[in-house]
Amino acid sequence: MRAARLIKMVLLLQSRPAMTAAELARELEVSERTVTRDAQALSEAGVPVYADRGRAGGYRLIGGYRTRLTGLARGEAEALFLSGVPGALREMGLEDAASAARLKVSAALLPSLRDASRTAAQRFHLDAPNWFTQPKAPELLPAVAEAVWDDRLITARYLSREAEVERELEPYGLVLKAGVWYVCARVARRDSFRVYRIDRFTAVGSCDDRFVRDEEFDLPGFWEERAEQFARSILRAEVVVRLSAAGARRLPYAVDPASAREALAAAGDPDEEGRLTVTLPVESEEVAHTQLAGLGPEVEVLAPPGLRARFTDDAIRLGRLYGT
């Protein structure tokens, strides 16, 4: 543990002109007294660390000193490619590996390029979850992530619609969608791939056995296909609506965008009032009522009768509310 901390201290000092004891203590998650002891230990081991006193002081390495301890371990290299999603790294338990990888890369760069990580962070930040949500990382995510990185079989218990089920899975990849974690896995000894929400796992056991990964498996392509299938599978009902020009423009923002675009493309010419009659797939009458209500007077529901009755009731209540 201390050896890893000493190496990290050297890499920190190599990647920056100087650092105060307080800065090093914060980065290394130790006290300033421990930083002083570690600097002394490095000096005794032949690493030219020295401290400048005063307002512009701090710990430095004698100019030109370079450590060769910059080779990336496999886990660090893999985590480095995910360094643009710090929240996801933290939830998967890879934050330390990514931090070490970034330090090694910074230490290997020319002095003129060492601020590249800082300038990039100032110019790009990825915030994956939706607005107005505070997603909580599943407790079992680190265990699943470790198995994914190591190609190890897992035994998972999860809550299905009917009951709690146990499966032996080959976890191929993780997907973070709108703040929700999923694992794409092949059921062991079968050929079928499935998608599981990790927050529905109640237990995960890692096996000693590794599975042989299908190198032709394309995680982004698989997810795109399954996501499209899922989006279409929940659209089990249809509604018929008349849309103004403004309503037609806003429809893709109120319902499933792909379905809205297809429905609009299949619609005929506008009527004498300039309105389009559109047949739209929806999840249910209740969901359609909530979604289409946002279009206000730009939409008129023609069918089914039950949904039209809901909007008729809305119109009557609004008229009473506003005194017309």
CSV table of C-alpha atoms in Angstrom, one decimal:
chain,number,residue,atom,x,y,z
A,1,MET,CA,0.0,0.0,0.0
A,2,ARG,CA,2.8,2.5,0.9
A,3,ALA,CA,4.9,1.5,-2.1
A,4,ALA,CA,1.9,2.3,-4.4
A,5,ARG,CA,1.5,5.6,-2.6
A,6,LEU,CA,5.2,6.5,-3.0
A,7,ILE,CA,5.1,5.7,-6.7
A,8,LYS,CA,2.0,7.9,-7.1
A,9,MET,CA,3.7,10.7,-5.3
A,10,VAL,CA,6.7,10.6,-7.7
A,11,LEU,CA,4.3,10.6,-10.7
A,12,LEU,CA,2.4,13.5,-9.3
A,13,LEU,CA,5.6,15.5,-8.8
A,14,GLN,CA,6.9,14.5,-12.3
A,15,SER,CA,3.7,15.7,-14.0
A,16,ARG,CA,3.7,19.1,-12.3
A,17,PRO,CA,6.3,21.8,-11.5
A,18,ALA,CA,5.6,21.7,-7.8
A,19,MET,CA,3.0,20.7,-5.3
A,20,THR,CA,2.3,21.8,-1.7
A,21,ALA,CA,2.1,19.4,1.1
A,22,ALA,CA,-1.7,20.1,1.3
A,23,GLU,CA,-2.1,19.4,-2.4
A,24,LEU,CA,-0.2,16.1,-2.1
A,25,ALA,CA,-2.1,15.1,1.0
A,26,ARG,CA,-5.4,15.7,-0.8
A,27,GLU,CA,-4.4,13.7,-3.9
A,28,LEU,CA,-2.9,10.8,-1.9
A,29,GLU,CA,-5.7,10.9,0.7
A,30,VAL,CA,-3.3,11.1,3.7
A,31,SER,CA,-2.2,13.7,6.2
A,32,GLU,CA,0.4,16.3,5.6
A,33,ARG,CA,2.6,14.6,8.2
A,34,THR,CA,2.5,11.4,6.1
A,35,VAL,CA,3.5,13.4,3.0
A,36,THR,CA,6.5,14.7,4.9
A,37,ARG,CA,7.5,11.2,5.9
A,38,ASP,CA,7.0,9.8,2.4
A,39,ALA,CA,9.1,12.6,0.9
A,40,GLN,CA,11.9,11.7,3.3
A,41,ALA,CA,11.6,8.1,2.4
A,42,LEU,CA,11.8,8.9,-1.3
A,43,SER,CA,14.9,11.0,-0.7
A,44,GLU,CA,16.6,8.3,1.3
A,45,ALA,CA,15.8,5.9,-1.6
A,46,GLY,CA,17.6,8.1,-4.1
A,47,VAL,CA,14.7,10.0,-5.6
A,48,PRO,CA,15.7,13.7,-5.7
A,49,VAL,CA,12.7,15.2,-3.9
A,50,TYR,CA,13.2,18.5,-2.1
A,51,ALA,CA,11.0,21.1,-0.5
A,52,ASP,CA,11.0,24.8,-1.1
A,53,ARG,CA,9.8,27.0,1.8
A,54,GLY,CA,7.8,30.2,1.4
A,55,ARG,CA,4.6,31.3,-0.4
A,56,ALA,CA,5.8,29.8,-3.7
A,57,GLY,CA,7.2,26.8,-2.1
A,58,GLY,CA,6.3,23.1,-2.3
A,59,TYR,CA,7.7,19.7,-3.1
A,60,ARG,CA,9.7,19.4,-6.4
A,61,LEU,CA,11.8,16.9,-8.3
A,62,ILE,CA,15.3,18.1,-9.3
A,63,GLY,CA,15.1,19.2,-12.9
A,64,GLY,CA,15.4,16.5,-15.5
A,65,TYR,CA,14.6,13.6,-13.2
A,66,ARG,CA,12.4,11.0,-14.9
A,67,THR,CA,11.0,7.8,-13.5
A,68,ARG,CA,10.6,4.8,-15.7
A,69,LEU,CA,7.5,3.6,-13.7
A,70,THR,CA,5.1,4.8,-16.4
A,71,GLY,CA,4.1,1.5,-18.0
A,72,LEU,CA,0.3,1.0,-17.9
A,73,ALA,CA,-1.1,-2.1,-16.3
A,74,ARG,CA,-4.0,-3.7,-18.3
A,75,GLY,CA,-6.7,-2.6,-15.9
A,76,GLU,CA,-5.3,1.0,-16.0
A,77,ALA,CA,-5.2,1.0,-19.8
A,78,GLU,CA,-8.8,-0.2,-20.0
A,79,ALA,CA,-10.0,2.3,-17.5
A,80,LEU,CA,-8.1,5.1,-19.3
A,81,PHE,CA,-10.5,4.8,-22.3
A,82,LEU,CA,-13.4,5.4,-19.9
A,83,SER,CA,-11.9,8.5,-18.2
A,84,GLY,CA,-14.5,10.7,-19.9
A,85,VAL,CA,-17.2,9.3,-17.7
A,86,PRO,CA,-16.0,9.8,-14.2
A,87,GLY,CA,-19.3,8.9,-12.5
A,88,ALA,CA,-19.5,5.6,-14.3
A,89,LEU,CA,-15.9,4.8,-13.4
A,90,ARG,CA,-16.6,5.5,-9.7
A,91,GLU,CA,-19.7,3.3,-9.7
A,92,MET,CA,-17.9,0.4,-11.3
A,93,GLY,CA,-15.0,0.7,-8.8
A,94,LEU,CA,-12.4,1.7,-11.5
A,95,GLU,CA,-11.7,5.3,-10.3
A,96,ASP,CA,-8.3,4.4,-8.8
A,97,ALA,CA,-7.2,2.6,-11.9
A,98,ALA,CA,-8.2,5.5,-14.1
A,99,SER,CA,-6.4,8.0,-11.8
A,100,ALA,CA,-3.2,5.9,-11.9
A,101,ALA,CA,-3.4,5.6,-15.7
A,102,ARG,CA,-3.9,9.4,-16.1
A,103,LEU,CA,-0.9,10.1,-13.9
A,104,LYS,CA,1.3,7.7,-15.8
A,105,VAL,CA,0.3,9.3,-19.1
A,106,SER,CA,0.9,12.8,-17.7
A,107,ALA,CA,4.3,11.8,-16.4
A,108,ALA,CA,5.3,10.4,-19.9
A,109,LEU,CA,4.3,13.6,-21.7
A,110,LEU,CA,6.6,16.4,-22.6
A,111,PRO,CA,6.4,19.3,-20.1
A,112,SER,CA,4.6,21.5,-22.7
A,113,LEU,CA,1.8,18.9,-22.9
A,114,ARG,CA,1.3,18.1,-19.3
A,115,ASP,CA,-1.7,20.4,-18.9
A,116,ALA,CA,-3.6,18.5,-21.6
A,117,SER,CA,-5.8,16.6,-19.2
A,118,ARG,CA,-6.7,19.9,-17.3
A,119,THR,CA,-7.5,21.8,-20.5
A,120,ALA,CA,-9.6,18.9,-21.8
A,121,ALA,CA,-11.5,18.7,-18.6
A,122,GLN,CA,-12.2,22.4,-18.7
A,123,ARG,CA,-13.8,22.0,-22.2
A,124,PHE,CA,-15.8,18.8,-22.0
A,125,HIS,CA,-17.9,17.1,-19.4
A,126,LEU,CA,-20.3,14.3,-19.8
A,127,ASP,CA,-23.4,14.2,-17.6
A,128,ALA,CA,-25.2,11.0,-18.5
A,129,PRO,CA,-28.4,10.9,-16.3
A,130,ASN,CA,-31.6,12.6,-17.2
A,131,TRP,CA,-32.6,16.0,-15.7
A,132,PHE,CA,-34.5,15.9,-12.4
A,133,THR,CA,-33.2,12.5,-11.4
A,134,GLN,CA,-30.6,11.3,-8.9
A,135,PRO,CA,-29.8,7.7,-10.0
A,136,LYS,CA,-28.3,5.5,-7.4
A,137,ALA,CA,-25.7,3.0,-8.5
A,138,PRO,CA,-26.7,-0.6,-7.9
A,139,GLU,CA,-24.8,-2.2,-4.9
A,140,LEU,CA,-23.9,-5.2,-7.1
A,141,LEU,CA,-22.5,-3.2,-10.0
A,142,PRO,CA,-18.8,-3.5,-9.0
A,143,ALA,CA,-19.1,-7.3,-8.8
A,144,VAL,CA,-20.7,-7.5,-12.2
A,145,ALA,CA,-18.2,-5.0,-13.7
A,146,GLU,CA,-15.3,-7.0,-12.3
A,147,ALA,CA,-16.7,-10.2,-14.0
A,148,VAL,CA,-17.2,-8.3,-17.3
A,149,TRP,CA,-13.6,-7.1,-17.3
A,150,ASP,CA,-12.3,-10.5,-16.4
A,151,ASP,CA,-14.6,-12.6,-18.7
A,152,ARG,CA,-15.8,-14.6,-15.7
A,153,LEU,CA,-19.0,-16.5,-15.3
A,154,ILE,CA,-21.5,-15.2,-12.7
A,155,THR,CA,-24.4,-16.8,-11.0
A,156,ALA,CA,-27.1,-14.1,-10.7
A,157,ARG,CA,-30.4,-14.0,-8.9
A,158,TYR,CA,-32.8,-11.4,-10.3
A,159,LEU,CA,-36.4,-10.3,-10.0
A,160,SER,CA,-38.4,-11.1,-13.1
A,161,ARG,CA,-42.1,-10.2,-13.6
A,162,GLU,CA,-43.2,-13.5,-12.0
A,163,ALA,CA,-40.7,-14.5,-9.4
A,164,GLU,CA,-37.0,-14.5,-8.4
A,165,VAL,CA,-34.9,-16.5,-10.9
A,166,GLU,CA,-31.3,-17.7,-10.9
A,167,ARG,CA,-29.2,-17.8,-14.0
A,168,GLU,CA,-25.6,-18.6,-14.8
A,169,LEU,CA,-24.5,-15.8,-17.1
A,170,GLU,CA,-21.6,-14.9,-19.4
A,171,PRO,CA,-21.5,-11.1,-18.8
A,172,TYR,CA,-20.3,-9.5,-22.1
A,173,GLY,CA,-20.7,-5.8,-21.5
A,174,LEU,CA,-22.2,-3.0,-19.4
A,175,VAL,CA,-24.4,-0.2,-20.7
A,176,LEU,CA,-25.4,3.0,-18.8
A,177,LYS,CA,-28.6,4.3,-20.3
A,178,ALA,CA,-30.2,7.5,-18.8
A,179,GLY,CA,-28.7,6.7,-15.4
A,180,VAL,CA,-29.7,3.0,-15.4
A,181,TRP,CA,-27.1,0.3,-15.5
A,182,TYR,CA,-27.7,-2.8,-17.7
A,183,VAL,CA,-25.6,-5.9,-18.4
A,184,CYS,CA,-25.6,-7.6,-21.8
A,185,ALA,CA,-25.0,-11.3,-21.1
A,186,ARG,CA,-25.3,-14.7,-22.8
A,187,VAL,CA,-27.1,-17.3,-20.7
A,188,ALA,CA,-24.4,-20.0,-20.1
A,189,ARG,CA,-24.6,-23.1,-22.3
A,190,ARG,CA,-27.1,-21.4,-24.5
A,191,ASP,CA,-26.8,-19.2,-27.6
A,192,SER,CA,-29.1,-16.5,-26.6
A,193,PHE,CA,-28.1,-13.0,-25.5
A,194,ARG,CA,-30.2,-11.0,-23.1
A,195,VAL,CA,-30.2,-7.6,-21.3
A,196,TYR,CA,-30.7,-7.4,-17.6
A,197,ARG,CA,-31.2,-4.4,-15.3
A,198,ILE,CA,-28.5,-4.6,-12.7
A,199,ASP,CA,-30.7,-2.9,-10.0
A,200,ARG,CA,-33.0,-6.0,-10.3
A,201,PHE,CA,-30.2,-8.4,-9.3
A,202,THR,CA,-30.6,-9.6,-5.7
A,203,ALA,CA,-27.4,-11.6,-5.5
A,204,VAL,CA,-24.3,-12.1,-7.7
A,205,GLY,CA,-21.8,-14.8,-7.3
A,206,SER,CA,-18.5,-14.8,-9.3
A,207,CYS,CA,-17.3,-18.2,-10.5
A,208,ASP,CA,-13.7,-19.2,-11.0
A,209,ASP,CA,-14.4,-20.3,-14.5
A,210,ARG,CA,-13.9,-18.0,-17.4
A,211,PHE,CA,-16.0,-18.0,-20.6
A,212,VAL,CA,-14.7,-17.8,-24.1
A,213,ARG,CA,-15.8,-14.5,-25.5
A,214,ASP,CA,-17.3,-14.4,-29.0
A,215,GLU,CA,-15.0,-11.9,-30.7
A,216,GLU,CA,-17.6,-11.0,-33.2
A,217,PHE,CA,-20.0,-9.8,-30.5
A,218,ASP,CA,-20.5,-6.0,-31.1
A,219,LEU,CA,-21.8,-4.4,-27.9
A,220,PRO,CA,-22.9,-1.0,-29.5
A,221,GLY,CA,-24.6,-2.8,-32.4
A,222,PHE,CA,-26.3,-5.3,-30.1
A,223,TRP,CA,-27.6,-2.6,-27.7
A,224,GLU,CA,-28.9,-0.4,-30.6
A,225,GLU,CA,-30.8,-3.4,-32.0
A,226,ARG,CA,-32.3,-4.4,-28.6
A,227,ALA,CA,-33.1,-0.9,-27.6
A,228,GLU,CA,-35.1,-0.4,-30.8
A,229,GLN,CA,-36.9,-3.7,-30.3
A,230,PHE,CA,-37.8,-2.8,-26.8
A,231,ALA,CA,-39.1,0.7,-27.8
A,232,ARG,CA,-41.3,-0.9,-30.4
A,233,SER,CA,-42.4,-3.8,-28.2
A,234,ILE,CA,-44.1,-1.5,-25.7
A,235,LEU,CA,-46.1,0.4,-28.4
A,236,ARG,CA,-49.0,-2.0,-28.3
A,237,ALA,CA,-51.9,0.4,-29.1
A,238,GLU,CA,-52.8,2.9,-31.8
A,239,VAL,CA,-54.4,6.3,-31.8
A,240,VAL,CA,-55.6,8.5,-34.6
A,241,VAL,CA,-55.0,12.2,-34.3
A,242,ARG,CA,-55.3,15.4,-36.4
A,243,LEU,CA,-52.3,17.7,-36.1
A,244,SER,CA,-51.8,21.3,-36.9
A,245,ALA,CA,-48.5,22.2,-38.6
A,246,ALA,CA,-47.1,23.2,-35.2
A,247,GLY,CA,-48.4,19.9,-33.7
A,248,ALA,CA,-46.7,17.9,-36.4
A,249,ARG,CA,-43.4,19.7,-35.7
A,250,ARG,CA,-43.7,19.1,-31.9
A,251,LEU,CA,-44.9,15.5,-32.1
A,252,PRO,CA,-41.5,13.8,-32.1
A,253,TYR,CA,-40.7,15.6,-28.8
A,254,ALA,CA,-44.0,14.4,-27.2
A,255,VAL,CA,-43.9,10.7,-28.1
A,256,ASP,CA,-41.3,8.1,-29.3
A,257,PRO,CA,-39.4,10.1,-32.0
A,258,ALA,CA,-38.8,7.2,-34.4
A,259,SER,CA,-42.5,6.2,-34.3
A,260,ALA,CA,-43.6,9.8,-34.7
A,261,ARG,CA,-41.4,10.4,-37.8
A,262,GLU,CA,-42.7,7.1,-39.4
A,263,ALA,CA,-46.3,8.0,-38.7
A,264,LEU,CA,-45.9,11.5,-40.1
A,265,ALA,CA,-44.2,10.1,-43.2
A,266,ALA,CA,-47.1,7.7,-43.8
A,267,ALA,CA,-49.7,10.4,-43.4
A,268,GLY,CA,-51.6,11.8,-46.4
A,269,ASP,CA,-51.9,15.4,-47.5
A,270,PRO,CA,-53.2,18.0,-45.1
A,271,ASP,CA,-56.9,18.7,-45.1
A,272,GLU,CA,-58.6,22.0,-46.0
A,273,GLU,CA,-57.6,23.3,-42.5
A,274,GLY,CA,-54.0,22.4,-43.0
A,275,ARG,CA,-54.2,19.5,-40.5
A,276,LEU,CA,-52.6,16.1,-40.9
A,277,THR,CA,-54.5,12.9,-39.9
A,278,VAL,CA,-51.9,10.5,-38.4
A,279,THR,CA,-52.2,7.0,-37.0
A,280,LEU,CA,-49.7,6.7,-34.2
A,281,PRO,CA,-48.5,3.7,-32.2
A,282,VAL,CA,-48.5,4.3,-28.4
A,283,GLU,CA,-47.9,2.3,-25.3
A,284,SER,CA,-51.5,2.7,-23.9
A,285,GLU,CA,-54.4,5.1,-23.8
A,286,GLU,CA,-53.2,6.4,-20.4
A,287,VAL,CA,-49.6,7.1,-21.6
A,288,ALA,CA,-50.9,8.6,-24.9
A,289,HIS,CA,-53.2,11.0,-22.8
A,290,THR,CA,-50.2,12.2,-20.8
A,291,GLN,CA,-47.9,12.6,-23.8
A,292,LEU,CA,-50.4,14.2,-26.2
A,293,ALA,CA,-51.8,16.6,-23.6
A,294,GLY,CA,-48.6,18.6,-23.9
A,295,LEU,CA,-49.5,19.5,-27.5
A,296,GLY,CA,-52.6,21.4,-26.3
A,297,PRO,CA,-54.9,22.7,-29.1
A,298,GLU,CA,-52.4,21.6,-31.8
A,299,VAL,CA,-53.8,18.0,-31.6
A,300,GLU,CA,-57.3,16.6,-31.9
A,301,VAL,CA,-57.8,12.9,-30.9
A,302,LEU,CA,-60.1,11.1,-33.3
A,303,ALA,CA,-59.8,7.6,-32.0
A,304,PRO,CA,-60.1,5.5,-29.9
A,305,PRO,CA,-63.4,6.9,-28.4
A,306,GLY,CA,-62.1,6.4,-24.8
A,307,LEU,CA,-59.1,8.7,-25.4
A,308,ARG,CA,-61.2,11.3,-27.2
A,309,ALA,CA,-63.5,11.3,-24.2
A,310,ARG,CA,-60.5,12.0,-21.9
A,311,PHE,CA,-59.6,15.0,-24.0
A,312,THR,CA,-63.2,16.2,-24.2
A,313,ASP,CA,-63.4,16.1,-20.4
A,314,ASP,CA,-60.1,18.0,-20.2
A,315,ALA,CA,-61.4,20.7,-22.5
A,316,ILE,CA,-64.6,21.1,-20.5
A,317,ARG,CA,-62.7,21.4,-17.2
A,318,LEU,CA,-60.3,23.9,-18.7
A,319,GLY,CA,-63.2,25.9,-20.0
A,320,ARG,CA,-64.7,26.0,-16.5
A,321,LEU,CA,-61.3,26.8,-15.0
A,322,TYR,CA,-60.7,29.8,-17.3
A,323,GLY,CA,-64.3,31.0,-17.3
A,324,THR,CA,-65.2,30.3,-21.0
